[in-house]
Amino acid sequence: MDLLEIRQLSLNFSGIVALSDVHMAVKKGQIHAIIGPNGAGKTSLFNCLSGVYVPTEGDILVEGKSIIGLKPHKIAKLGIARTFQNIELFANMNVIDNLLLGRHIHMKSGPFSGSFFIGKTLREEVKNRLKVEEIIDFLEIEKVRKQLVGSLPYGIQKRVELGRALTMNPKILLLDEPAAGMNLEETEDIARFVLDINEELGITILLVEHDMGVVMDIVDEITVLDFGSQVANGSPREIQANPKVIEAYLGQEE
Amino acid sequence: MAIRSKTFSESYHEDIKLFRTIWLKSWIGLFLVVLAVLPLIGDPYIVYLINLSCIATIAALGLNILTGFTGQISLGHAAFFAIGAYATAIISNRFQVPFWVCLPASGVLAACAGIFVGIPCLRLKGLYLAMATMSFGVVVEYVVITWDNVTKGVRGISVPTLSIFGYPLDSNNKIYYFLIVLTALAILSAANLMRTRVGRAFIAIRDRDIAASVMGVNLTQYKVMAFAISSFYAGIAGGLYAYVMEYIHPEHFTFLLSVQYLAMIIIGGLGSVLGSVFGAVFITIIPEFIKAFAQFLTLLFPALQDKYDDGWNIAAFGLLIMLFLIFEPKGLSGIWNRIKTCFKNWPYTY
Amino acid sequence: RGVTEDTIKVGLILVKTGPVAALGLPDGHGMVDYMKYLNDQGGVHGRKVQVIWEDDEFQAPKSVAALKKLIHRDKVLCLITTGGSNQTIANMKTINKYKISNIPNALMQEFFDPYQPYIFAMGATYECQYQCIVDYIFGDMKADKPRIGVLYAKKEYGKIGLKAIRERAKAYGVDLVSELVLPTGAVDASSQVLTLQKNKVDYVITCDVLPPVISFLKTAEKYSYKPKAVFGFNWATDDMIVKACGKGAENYIGVNFVGGWNDDSPGMKLVRQIAKTNGREVKDIGLTSLYIHGIGASYLFGEAFKRVGKDLNPDSLKAAFETFKDFDTGGIFPPLTYTDKSHAPPEMVKLFKADVPNNRLVSITGWRTPKKMD
Amino acid sequence: MNTEFMFFIQLVVSGIALGCLYALIAVGFVLILKATGIMNFAQGEVIMLSAFICYFLVTTFHVPFLVAVLLTGIIAGLMGIVTERLILRPMLGEPIFSVVMVTIGLSIFLRSMAGILFGHNNLVFPSPFPTEAVKMGGIVVSQTEIWIMLSSLVLAAVFFIFFKYSRMGLAMRGTADHQDVALLMGISVKQVFALIWAVSFITAAASGVFLANVMVINLGLSVVAIGAFPAIVLGGLESIPGAIVGGLAIGIIENLAGGYLDQIIGGGVKDVTPFVVLFLVLMIRPYGLFGKKEIERV
Amino acid sequence: MLKVNNIEVVYNDVILVLKGISLEVPDGAVVALLGANGAGKTTTLKAISGILDSQNGELEDGQIEFMGNPIHRLDPDRIVKKGITMVPEGRRVFENLNVMENIKIGAHTRTDRRQVKRDVEKTFDYFPVLEGRKDRLAIFLSGGEQQMLVICRALISKPKLMMLDEPSLGLAPLLVKEIFAMLRVVNDKQKTGILLVEQNARVALNFAKYGYIMENGKIVLDGPTDLLVKNKDVKEFYLGVTDKMEKKSYAQVKHYKRRKRWLS
Ligand SMILES: Nc1ncnc2c1ncn2[C@@H]1O[C@H](COP(=O)(O)OP(=O)(O)OP(=O)(O)O)[C@@H](O)[C@H]1O
Ligand SMILES: Nc1ncnc2c1ncn2[C@@H]1O[C@H](COP(=O)(O)OP(=O)(O)OP(=O)(O)O)[C@@H](O)[C@H]1O
Ligand SMILES: [Mg+2]
Ligand SMILES: [Mg+2]
């Protein structure tokens, strides 16, 4: 069974068609890319997956179970984590707190026990802090641990956002343009992290990216969207040679 | 490996402690001692002002949790405060029950009211929410005035003296200690709450609610919870107010009081526990300071004596709020943080 | 406390700022002016009276703070007044504990019934005032089956007034036709006027302060609604109303427990003289009826100081008040009696009618009490 | 015609008159909200001050009414510019909360200054409008009310057209969205703000002058602005037509509640009804009647 | 045309971000400014367009000249009137205005209303997609469409110098090509000078005649682009090609960490 399956998905905004009849499947353990021109509906698709938008039609199955109509926090519990196209960090918290928020679904303390901060709550905080420190190590952001994220450089913010998604221990990680606005060096770092996450942590990754260098080099499979509908699906090599894709998206190589 | 994780856990535990340095601990100790002996050396006027500040602090903490931390603007805080005050007054009058029943009951009743307002207001944001909560305040005022066979309406209702296990706290100075302890508890628990899971969820909702929900925060649940906690604080503060004043009247809980609480948390610092304390004390005490200063001026220049218009006191208060925010838009907690970093890095300036 | 060889310190808590200051300032000015007058006359037994006036902004917590300050910092002997009812009740315990004699400027039954040892009520209660109004409708105006409507504010005077009128009318065998709220800050009173007009109310009794009553009269004029009479109680009995409404106030009748500014009594002459020496013109004073009230309150304290003699302290002051027996202020107040069992005010009022051409109210009755009903 | 029906019509008509006043006040709020996102809590004080200024111009300085109105408008406009310059410009780029709080401070300051400058007495404006009401088919409207209705509708129309079609109006709407990007478009944000505060204060002055004609002038006048809050929110905060519709709706609702509900429920529901209606409307339309739903994208 | 002379910029009175930057844009030239994240490229552009004030920043030292006149003390709106328009990073459209209004607001400084109308039509020729979305609120546009809109908005003000901050951010490869082709036309026909900040070094160096490379608030390298592309460091760090002129695969860089920094 595929880990994630999207069936005949359509999404309209009062007349504007964002997605129409999209169907695709993501296999467990793969890195799957979605590419397409601007406004093709990639981010909208992610929003449907994480429950921010409710699709007009169609179905989304995670491990065979439909997640249509579920609130975002429920979907998060099912193991879907994501990053955003425009960084959506909690700007007034420091890095540790941002990552700890990622642990929200794995923690239990409520308002009463939280007010006292002894016993179980304390133990829980410390335990999750350990987990967070692991991720911080993994992403090499030890230096900025206690800084407010708002004041961090763009590249580091993107990395923190990635970290926040990782602390959720997801099954599927949705990355929306992780390399946008990055220089070469940072893009390389991100590419490396994506591969590591996939290989070492075994997390399935769904990736939206305009940097064809990254996409073609690291992903296993690509789905191409245009005007909300799917135009192609296949391995990087196939996609690169697909005339439809070249015409709508890649452009002629000069 | 085992050893390593042990030390780690210890260091993280250290890391998240509230009072970390010995300096901080001793300063707080000193402050507590000063508070403890104050009624012995100061006059009842000062003690009374501190009492009022304590009550304001608890209420302001509540509002800061809702508005400062969770980002839900409320202009109806006076209503929850009033509900607490009236609950204490009515319950203790009717059933002659002791404070440890009355106060929690007031808090819980206010919290229920908070939930009652919070749920329909879930979809509202910003000024719309402010106005909706303000409407709730107006309605509560109307109910308190109109439902006079319970609340005694515009005649006001008197409250029995607070007594702890048979020992009546019948003077300012006696109730003072009770208030200080409760306020300290309120501050501590708010500070604790804000650095655990719930508090983080609140801040996340304020900063980016959609992102928070994608991270697994149940927006509905937490927004309503913020309303409940906030109005619980307000309710407790209201109950204490009833005990301190021993007489309450609908006019004590107007829209202006809501604005005053908002002023406290903004001046103190939104989203800062300590800020709420500073703000509450500032707004309560400063007018008296200004008055004292004005009196001092008239002593210096006796010519002023007859001509002095008390309007200047209030004008000065307004001016002070403006100037203060123009120079320190982040509020008193902003100043505080600056002083702290200054101390930390001393003798290096930066 | 508060008494030295040559001074007596007295406190005064009254609102000086904000929207309600229109009520507090003239009252307080009256009190201060009279004490000044007393000092100019040589003081009492060689002592000059020093008045310390604290502004409470009409807020109970501030009023409580002010009283604490006056007692513990300024160490005053007594307060001329603690201001409104709300503030007085909030301060009640402290007043009793520190034996602070005072004259509240609100008129609630609670202040003298049961007996409060340090509160001296001065001025007929709202109940009494409204009873006199209803009496006037049935007695002097000889109304037959009058259709009475009440406009009240949601304040204690409003609610008390409404209840008093309802009961009194009932005693005459009449039910109220309309009971409507007239908010204090009302922009206009259209819905009220229209409702009264529709219900053919011919006697309107207002239980509200001046501005809304003026609004009402003006709106009534607009809709050419002319009831036989419109009544108002002490907070709304002032020449101001005629100046403001002109012809609209033709049918206005007010009731008050102090003399009218234009009365020809010795007391009122004194009041006018004091105002003049302090350079106060009628338009500066604002509500003259309150200025008169203020002077009256200080007058009583002055008299009490005189009666005590040299040995002035809280207890002797209280005792001195309690020797008042039919004490005559020459028309500022009705004659007044306090005993050690009762500090009840004289339940006496005067009625005033609008004199539109001269822009003022003139008294149409002497002091009168509510009729005994059986 | 049946009296019951006439009663209803008369209530509605006077409600409209009252509503126009609310609308005018609301427009003053909305202008600033629209261009700067700030709820100016000192608006009520400006209204009150304008009433006082106009009063003293007419009575003490014997200025003819129309000239006095003009002068009041000019003074208010200058006040707007000064307020913007001294108080709000230093707050550019600061959190909106702090800015709103500054306006609250300003309101405290202004109210108290009004007390100091103009005293606390109740004053009655020598209204220039004839007291004879106009009667049309049994419906009574006072001449003051006719002026109120006309001028608030005209002002609202002017503002609406200004924002929709003029270059400056567009610049203001842009500034409301992003101040710094507006700067990059060559828009002088300072000028925009000064202008908007001046215009808003002038609108407040207009409502102040009208209020002076129908109410007693005292410090309490500033509270009327709170009565206009439901109108602003009902209309949807940033919409001028919304402010008008909101104002009218609240005026009519208030009067009908006064005429009917007060008889049944009693206890002055007239004052609360607008707030209850507001609350209910917000439950159904969280952005008021004309407000734009804030679009949130991630 | 534009001369930036040794400017220093400080944020929040403490953080020195630009440590003496000098650069020059000759008349009608296309100049690229490259550099790592946080190097201070955006800050440089902000300093030129005068909007540092509203960001808690301050120009501490140095001069900026435009067409021979100093402009570093002018208000931003004055600077725009002199003919410098900036396209800020991050697609800052006016979300609550529709597309048409967004473009019109770009012409705020122009007084010739008729001509503006014609120019609007012309810009739509460059971006036909936008014409179809004329009445849609800008917030509803996709990221790419928003990017086109901000460029349109800048074009309509007929600038003498256009500063673009990462115009290719988040754009599809095809669109990147189109936008740069369009910019080339504008540069050729209207002689508009262009100062370009880009992360996509390959495109930028290809497009510009002259390039500056920034690190940590300093210019570390500058020269004509055809020389720059031959520089070894530029090749490695900005173009991602090895000495043998072949692209590295991202899949290969995996565990390979480099610590080398410019001149350090
Ligand atoms: N909340 C919304 N309301 C209305 N329209 C929307 C909304 N969200 C997206 N759209 C529309 O849906 C279409 C797809 O947008 P989306 O953001 O998914 O594009 P994308 O593929 O992510 O493009 P890009 O690569 O530029 O980010 C666009 O035309 C956009 O205007
Ligand atoms: N408003 C600000 N307040 C404080 N520091 C700032 C501010 N804006 C930028 N900085 C800091 O200044 C430095 C330079 O930022 P700048 O935005 O100019 O870099 P950049 O070269 O444009 O980077 P990028 O490629 O990420 O856009 C960064 O370290 C950043 O953190
Ligand atoms: Mg996208
Ligand atoms: Mg940048």
Coordinates of C-alpha atoms and ligand atoms in Angstrom, one line a residue, chain E residues 42 89 165-166, ligand 4:
Chain E
T42 CA 19.2 43.9 0.8
E89 CA 12.4 41.1 -1.9
D165 CA 16.0 42.3 -4.9
E166 CA 16.0 38.7 -5.8
Ligands
MG4 MG 18.1 40.1 1.0

